[in-house]
Amino acid sequence: MSNSHQTHVTVIGAGIVGIASALYLQRAGCRVTVLDRSGPGEGCSFGNAGLISPGACVPFSMPEMLWKVPQYLADPLGPLAIRWAYLPQSLPWLLRFLAAGRPRRVRAISRAMAALHSRAFTAYAPLLKEAGAEDMVRHSGQLYASKQEHGIEGGRLVQGLREAAGVKVEVLGSDELHQLEPALSPLYRSALFFPENGYSLNSFRLVQVLAERVVRNGGDILRRTVSGFRFADGRVSAVVTEAGDLPVDRLVIAAGAWSHRLLTMLGTSVPLEAERGYHVMLPDPGVRPRLPVSNRDHSFAATPMENGLRFAGTVEIAGLDAPPDFRRAQILLRHGREMYPGLRTEGMTEWMGCRPSLPDGLPVIDASSNFPSVYFAFGHSHYGLMGAAITGQLIAEMAAGAPPSIDLAPYSVRRF
Ligand SMILES: Cc1cc2nc3c(=O)[nH]c(=O)nc-3n(C[C@H](O)[C@H](O)[C@H](O)COP(=O)(O)OP(=O)(O)OC[C@H]3O[C@@H](n4cnc5c(N)ncnc54)[C@H](O)[C@@H]3O)c2cc1C
C-alpha cells in the first residue's frame, strides 16, 4: 500500500532496534528502506541472552562500582574486564560511567529504565501478532540465582529501586528454587523470581521474522555500508554507500555500537562505547531448564532457547575492533557446567557481540539538533532486545509529529 505522498524513512541498521523501528514506522503509514552492511540481526542482536525483563530497573553503575575498578583491571577473565591497552581511549567513558553511579543519578536512571522496560511486552505485542510470531516470546518469568544463601535481594538501594518501580519479585529459598527449576544444581541456594519477565526463544530468528514482515509490508532491506552523507539546503539529502548515493527524506540512525561514527559525520558527538559480551550455545545440552536464569554470582544468563541452551553475558571493554578473546566464552561454559550437572557440549558454538552503551546505560531516542528530520535510536546497552519495540514506537511517534507516549528527556542526545 504505497502512494507517492507517503513519508519515506531510511533506517540505517537492521538489528532489532532498526527493524522494530521500521515496522512501527510502517504502522504509522511511512514507506521504509532499511540499510545494513550485513543481513538483518547479524550484529549484536544475533547472540544476546534473549531476556525481556520489564523488572530491570537497577542500573549497571551503582555507588559501590568505584571500589571494584582495580579488580576489573587485574582480572582479564572476570565478569567485567577492561583491557589495559584500551584503557586510555576508554577512560573518559569509564569516568562518566562511574559518575552515573552516584545515588541521585542512580534513582533518575532507574526511573528512566522502568519507563521504557515496563512497556516492553506491550510494545512487542502488535509486531509479533502482525508477523505471526507470538510464540517466539514467552512470558515465563525469570530467576536470578546464587550459590550464596543470603543477600540475593540486594541492598536497600536496590530493593528501594524495585519497590519504586512497582516490580513484582518473590524471594525463594533453596527448596522453592529447585521446585521451580529442577535442572539447576543444588549448589544454588537462593533466588529471586520475577514473574512478569520473560524471554525470546531465538533472538536472531526474531529479527529475521520481523524483517520479513517489513518486506511483506512493502519495505526494502538493502545490503549497503553507509560511509557518509550528502547535504543540501540544510538537510541530509542522501546517504553515501559503496553502491552510490541513495537519496533520503527522513533518516533513522539505528546502527548499534557503530552509531557514533555516523553521528560524528552529522556534527553530533556521543560517548558511545562497546560493552563486548560473549555467548556459548549448546545445541544438544542434555538438560531441559524450564526458565531463564540470571547467574548473580558470575554475571551471565542461561536461557533455554529453541535451538539449544545459551550462556551469555559478561562485559569486556576493549573497543569495537579488537579481536574476540574466546577464553571469556570458555569461562561462561565452566560456570554453566556448574549450574547444570550433566551438560553436553557437542556442537557448541561461541560468539562475541558489541553492546552499544552510553555511560548511564540509557539509550538515545531523540531527533538530531542539527537536522530535525534525522532521528536517533541506539545505545540500548544490555537491554536492546527488550527496548527495541518501545523505541520503534517512540521513533514512529516522532516521525508522525505525535506526542510521545513517555517523557523522552532522559533519552536525549543532549544529556552528555
Ligand atoms: C552477551 C550479550 C547478552 C545480551 N543479552 C541481552 C538480553 O538478554 N536482553 C536484551 O534486551 N539485550 C541483551 N543484550 C543487548 C542487545 O543484544 C543489544 O542492546 C541489541 O542487540 C542492540 O541492538 P541494535 O539494533 O541497536 O544493534 P545491532 O544488533 O548491533 O544492529 C546494528 C546494525 O547496524 C549495522 N551497521 C552499523 N554501522 C553501519 C553502517 N555504517 N552501514 C550499514 N550498516 C551499519 C550493523 O551491521 C548492525 O547489523 C545482550 C548483548 C550481549 C552482547
Short mmCIF file of C-alpha atoms and ligand atoms in Angstrom, two decimals, residues 12-18 35-39 41-52 224-227 254-258 262 275-279 312-314 351 353-356 377-387, ligand 1:
data_model
loop_
_atom_site.label_atom_id
_atom_site.label_comp_id
_atom_site.label_asym_id
_atom_site.label_seq_id
_atom_site.Cartn_x
_atom_site.Cartn_y
_atom_site.Cartn_z
CA ILE A 12 20.49 2.63 8.98
CA GLY A 13 20.89 -0.65 10.87
CA ALA A 14 18.89 -3.88 10.61
CA GLY A 15 19.40 -5.00 14.19
CA ILE A 16 16.41 -5.49 16.43
CA VAL A 17 16.16 -1.73 17.05
CA GLY A 18 16.24 -0.77 13.36
CA LEU A 35 20.21 -0.38 5.06
CA ASP A 36 22.70 -2.73 6.67
CA ARG A 37 26.17 -3.86 5.66
CA SER A 38 25.18 -7.38 6.86
CA GLY A 39 21.94 -9.31 6.96
CA GLY A 41 20.14 -9.38 13.03
CA GLU A 42 23.77 -10.25 12.33
CA GLY A 43 25.15 -7.58 14.71
CA CYS A 44 24.74 -7.55 18.46
CA SER A 45 21.12 -8.68 18.12
CA PHE A 46 22.32 -12.07 16.88
CA GLY A 47 23.51 -13.61 20.11
CA ASN A 48 22.08 -11.89 23.15
CA ALA A 49 20.63 -13.76 26.11
CA GLY A 50 17.10 -13.19 24.86
CA LEU A 51 15.83 -11.80 28.15
CA ILE A 52 12.87 -9.46 28.22
CA ARG A 224 24.73 -1.44 1.96
CA THR A 225 27.50 0.09 4.07
CA VAL A 226 26.83 3.75 4.81
CA SER A 227 30.10 5.67 4.72
CA ALA A 254 19.93 2.62 14.49
CA ALA A 255 23.45 1.37 13.86
CA GLY A 256 24.04 -0.09 17.31
CA ALA A 257 27.59 0.21 18.66
CA TRP A 258 28.72 1.90 15.43
CA LEU A 262 27.71 8.16 11.77
CA GLU A 275 30.46 -3.28 26.04
CA ARG A 276 31.54 -6.53 24.46
CA GLY A 277 29.77 -9.69 25.59
CA TYR A 278 30.10 -13.38 24.78
CA HIS A 279 27.92 -16.43 24.43
CA ALA A 312 25.50 -15.26 27.54
CA GLY A 313 26.88 -12.23 29.27
CA THR A 314 29.89 -10.56 30.89
CA TRP A 351 30.12 -15.71 19.77
CA GLY A 353 28.94 -9.08 20.21
CA CYS A 354 29.22 -5.36 20.94
CA ARG A 355 26.55 -3.84 23.16
CA PRO A 356 26.04 -0.19 22.23
CA ALA A 377 17.64 5.14 18.08
CA PHE A 378 20.70 3.50 19.57
CA GLY A 379 22.65 2.85 22.75
CA HIS A 380 20.41 0.24 24.38
CA SER A 381 23.35 -1.37 26.18
CA HIS A 382 22.27 -4.58 27.99
CA TYR A 383 18.61 -4.11 27.07
CA GLY A 384 18.31 -3.63 23.31
CA LEU A 385 16.17 -6.67 22.67
CA MET A 386 13.83 -5.55 25.40
CA GLY A 387 13.88 -1.85 24.45
C1 LIG B 1 26.25 -11.23 25.55
C2 LIG B 1 25.07 -10.31 25.39
C3 LIG B 1 23.87 -10.58 26.03
C4 LIG B 1 22.79 -9.72 25.91
N1 LIG B 1 21.60 -10.05 26.49
C5 LIG B 1 20.52 -9.26 26.32
C6 LIG B 1 19.26 -9.63 26.84
O1 LIG B 1 19.11 -10.69 27.42
N2 LIG B 1 18.21 -8.79 26.66
C7 LIG B 1 18.33 -7.60 25.99
O2 LIG B 1 17.35 -6.86 25.90
N3 LIG B 1 19.52 -7.23 25.45
C8 LIG B 1 20.61 -8.02 25.59
N4 LIG B 1 21.81 -7.68 25.05
C9 LIG B 1 21.93 -6.39 24.38
C10 LIG B 1 21.30 -6.39 22.98
O3 LIG B 1 21.75 -7.52 22.27
C11 LIG B 1 21.69 -5.11 22.26
O4 LIG B 1 21.36 -3.99 23.05
C12 LIG B 1 20.92 -5.01 20.94
O5 LIG B 1 21.16 -6.15 20.15
C13 LIG B 1 21.30 -3.77 20.17
O6 LIG B 1 20.54 -3.79 19.00
P1 LIG B 1 20.81 -2.77 17.84
O7 LIG B 1 19.81 -3.00 16.79
O8 LIG B 1 20.93 -1.39 18.42
O9 LIG B 1 22.30 -3.11 17.36
P2 LIG B 1 22.84 -4.30 16.36
O10 LIG B 1 22.05 -5.54 16.52
O11 LIG B 1 24.28 -4.35 16.58
O12 LIG B 1 22.48 -3.70 14.96
C14 LIG B 1 23.16 -2.59 14.41
C15 LIG B 1 23.31 -2.85 12.94
O13 LIG B 1 23.85 -1.68 12.31
C16 LIG B 1 24.65 -2.11 11.24
N5 LIG B 1 25.56 -1.02 10.88
C17 LIG B 1 26.42 -0.37 11.71
N6 LIG B 1 27.07 0.61 11.04
C18 LIG B 1 26.62 0.56 9.75
C19 LIG B 1 26.92 1.29 8.58
N7 LIG B 1 27.82 2.30 8.58
N8 LIG B 1 26.27 0.97 7.44
C20 LIG B 1 25.37 -0.04 7.41
N9 LIG B 1 25.05 -0.78 8.49
C21 LIG B 1 25.66 -0.48 9.67
C22 LIG B 1 25.37 -3.35 11.77
O14 LIG B 1 25.79 -4.17 10.71
C23 LIG B 1 24.27 -4.00 12.63
O15 LIG B 1 23.58 -5.01 11.93
C24 LIG B 1 22.91 -8.54 25.15
C25 LIG B 1 24.11 -8.27 24.48
C26 LIG B 1 25.18 -9.15 24.60
C27 LIG B 1 26.45 -8.86 23.87
#
